[in-house]
Amino acid sequence: MLPARHRMRRSAEFSATVGRGVRAVQPDVVVHALRNGSDESGPRIGLIVSKSVGNAVERHRVSRRLRHAARTVLPHLHPADLMVIRARPGCRDALSPRLEQQLRQAVEKVHERAGARRGTSS
């Protein structure tokens, strides 16, 4: 389970992260990440699991598996990071180790792209 202090709850944080953040696409998930410069209360992670993933039971199952997989990437995030994980329809059938691997790869891509973006603006 993802600790409560690492869960994103405010709509404004979701909107900012998805709208202005760096995106990394994987077969089963899309990861949006944004560095919130003023708030370092610990990285916060939010989930988006739409009806395209399945019915309510399937969506809740996917959400639980994604929250568990998100715990494995917490140590690789900066305390000011905001991250939104959007489940794609294939996520419903993916095994947990595969989801963890895709999240790690997406976090690496996001860090590379964010570093490149920061490097060009200097």
Protein backbone atom coordinates (compact mmCIF):
# COMPACT_ATOMS: atom_id res chain seq x y z
CA MET A 1 0.00 0.00 0.00
CA LEU A 2 1.15 3.52 -0.76
CA PRO A 3 1.52 5.57 2.44
CA ALA A 4 -1.14 8.27 2.83
CA ARG A 5 1.40 11.11 2.88
CA HIS A 6 2.54 10.09 -0.62
CA ARG A 7 -0.94 10.12 -2.17
CA MET A 8 -2.01 12.99 -4.37
CA ARG A 9 -5.52 14.14 -3.49
CA ARG A 10 -6.04 17.67 -4.83
CA SER A 11 -7.51 18.16 -8.27
CA ALA A 12 -5.20 21.13 -8.92
CA GLU A 13 -2.14 18.91 -8.44
CA PHE A 14 -3.51 16.34 -10.90
CA SER A 15 -4.27 19.05 -13.47
CA ALA A 16 -0.88 20.73 -13.13
CA THR A 17 1.02 17.46 -13.31
CA VAL A 18 -0.81 16.17 -16.36
CA GLY A 19 -0.90 19.55 -18.10
CA ARG A 20 2.62 20.87 -17.46
CA GLY A 21 4.54 17.73 -16.53
CA VAL A 22 6.87 15.52 -18.51
CA ARG A 23 5.23 12.39 -19.94
CA ALA A 24 6.58 8.87 -20.44
CA VAL A 25 4.48 6.26 -22.23
CA GLN A 26 4.72 2.54 -21.55
CA PRO A 27 2.53 -0.28 -22.94
CA ASP A 28 0.31 -0.45 -19.85
CA VAL A 29 0.79 2.93 -18.13
CA VAL A 30 1.45 6.57 -18.90
CA VAL A 31 3.43 8.51 -16.30
CA HIS A 32 3.24 12.29 -15.94
CA ALA A 33 5.75 13.96 -13.59
CA LEU A 34 6.29 17.51 -12.41
CA ARG A 35 8.76 18.97 -9.95
CA ASN A 36 6.89 21.25 -7.55
CA GLY A 37 9.65 23.64 -6.52
CA SER A 38 7.99 25.10 -3.43
CA ASP A 39 6.65 21.97 -1.74
CA GLU A 40 9.02 19.31 -0.49
CA SER A 41 6.67 17.37 1.76
CA GLY A 42 7.62 14.15 0.02
CA PRO A 43 6.85 12.87 -3.46
CA ARG A 44 3.14 12.48 -4.12
CA ILE A 45 1.63 10.00 -6.53
CA GLY A 46 -1.85 10.02 -8.03
CA LEU A 47 -3.67 7.43 -10.11
CA ILE A 48 -6.06 7.77 -13.02
CA VAL A 49 -7.91 4.56 -13.83
CA SER A 50 -10.70 5.28 -16.31
CA LYS A 51 -13.67 3.18 -17.35
CA SER A 52 -11.75 2.04 -20.44
CA VAL A 53 -9.77 -0.24 -18.09
CA GLY A 54 -12.89 -2.19 -17.10
CA ASN A 55 -15.74 -2.33 -14.67
CA ALA A 56 -15.50 -1.08 -11.08
CA VAL A 57 -14.07 -4.33 -9.72
CA GLU A 58 -11.34 -4.42 -12.38
CA ARG A 59 -10.52 -0.72 -11.90
CA HIS A 60 -10.15 -1.15 -8.13
CA ARG A 61 -7.93 -4.20 -8.65
CA VAL A 62 -5.74 -2.24 -11.08
CA SER A 63 -5.60 0.70 -8.63
CA ARG A 64 -4.43 -1.55 -5.79
CA ARG A 65 -1.74 -3.12 -7.96
CA LEU A 66 -0.54 0.27 -9.22
CA ARG A 67 -0.37 1.69 -5.68
CA HIS A 68 1.69 -1.31 -4.63
CA ALA A 69 3.99 -0.94 -7.66
CA ALA A 70 4.32 2.81 -7.01
CA ARG A 71 5.89 2.08 -3.62
CA THR A 72 8.90 0.61 -5.44
CA VAL A 73 9.64 3.89 -7.27
CA LEU A 74 9.26 6.21 -4.24
CA PRO A 75 12.99 6.02 -3.34
CA HIS A 76 13.86 7.23 -6.87
CA LEU A 77 11.74 10.40 -6.62
CA HIS A 78 12.74 13.81 -5.32
CA PRO A 79 10.73 15.08 -2.30
CA ALA A 80 9.19 17.83 -4.48
CA ASP A 81 8.04 15.46 -7.26
CA LEU A 82 4.42 15.05 -8.25
CA MET A 83 3.63 11.97 -10.36
CA VAL A 84 0.39 10.82 -11.97
CA ILE A 85 0.09 7.26 -13.23
CA ARG A 86 -2.60 6.78 -15.88
CA ALA A 87 -3.63 3.16 -16.41
CA ARG A 88 -4.11 2.04 -20.00
CA PRO A 89 -6.61 -0.72 -20.88
CA GLY A 90 -3.85 -3.37 -21.12
CA CYS A 91 -3.02 -2.72 -17.48
CA ARG A 92 -5.96 -4.89 -16.47
CA ASP A 93 -4.18 -8.07 -17.63
CA ALA A 94 -0.59 -7.12 -16.79
CA LEU A 95 1.22 -8.93 -14.00
CA SER A 96 2.48 -6.91 -11.02
CA PRO A 97 6.21 -7.43 -11.79
CA ARG A 98 5.59 -6.11 -15.31
CA LEU A 99 3.82 -3.04 -13.92
CA GLU A 100 6.72 -2.39 -11.52
CA GLN A 101 9.22 -2.69 -14.37
CA GLN A 102 7.23 -0.32 -16.58
CA LEU A 103 6.95 2.23 -13.76
CA ARG A 104 10.70 2.12 -13.13
CA GLN A 105 11.40 2.58 -16.86
CA ALA A 106 8.91 5.44 -17.06
CA VAL A 107 10.48 7.18 -14.05
CA GLU A 108 13.92 6.88 -15.69
CA LYS A 109 12.55 8.39 -18.92
CA VAL A 110 10.84 11.20 -17.05
CA HIS A 111 14.05 12.06 -15.18
CA GLU A 112 16.01 12.08 -18.47
CA ARG A 113 13.47 14.30 -20.20
CA ALA A 114 13.10 16.63 -17.23
CA GLY A 115 16.88 16.98 -17.00
CA ALA A 116 17.08 17.74 -20.71
CA ARG A 117 14.25 20.28 -20.39
CA ARG A 118 15.93 22.00 -17.43
CA GLY A 119 19.28 21.95 -19.23
CA THR A 120 17.93 23.80 -22.29
CA SER A 121 16.22 26.52 -20.26
CA SER A 122 19.38 27.55 -18.41
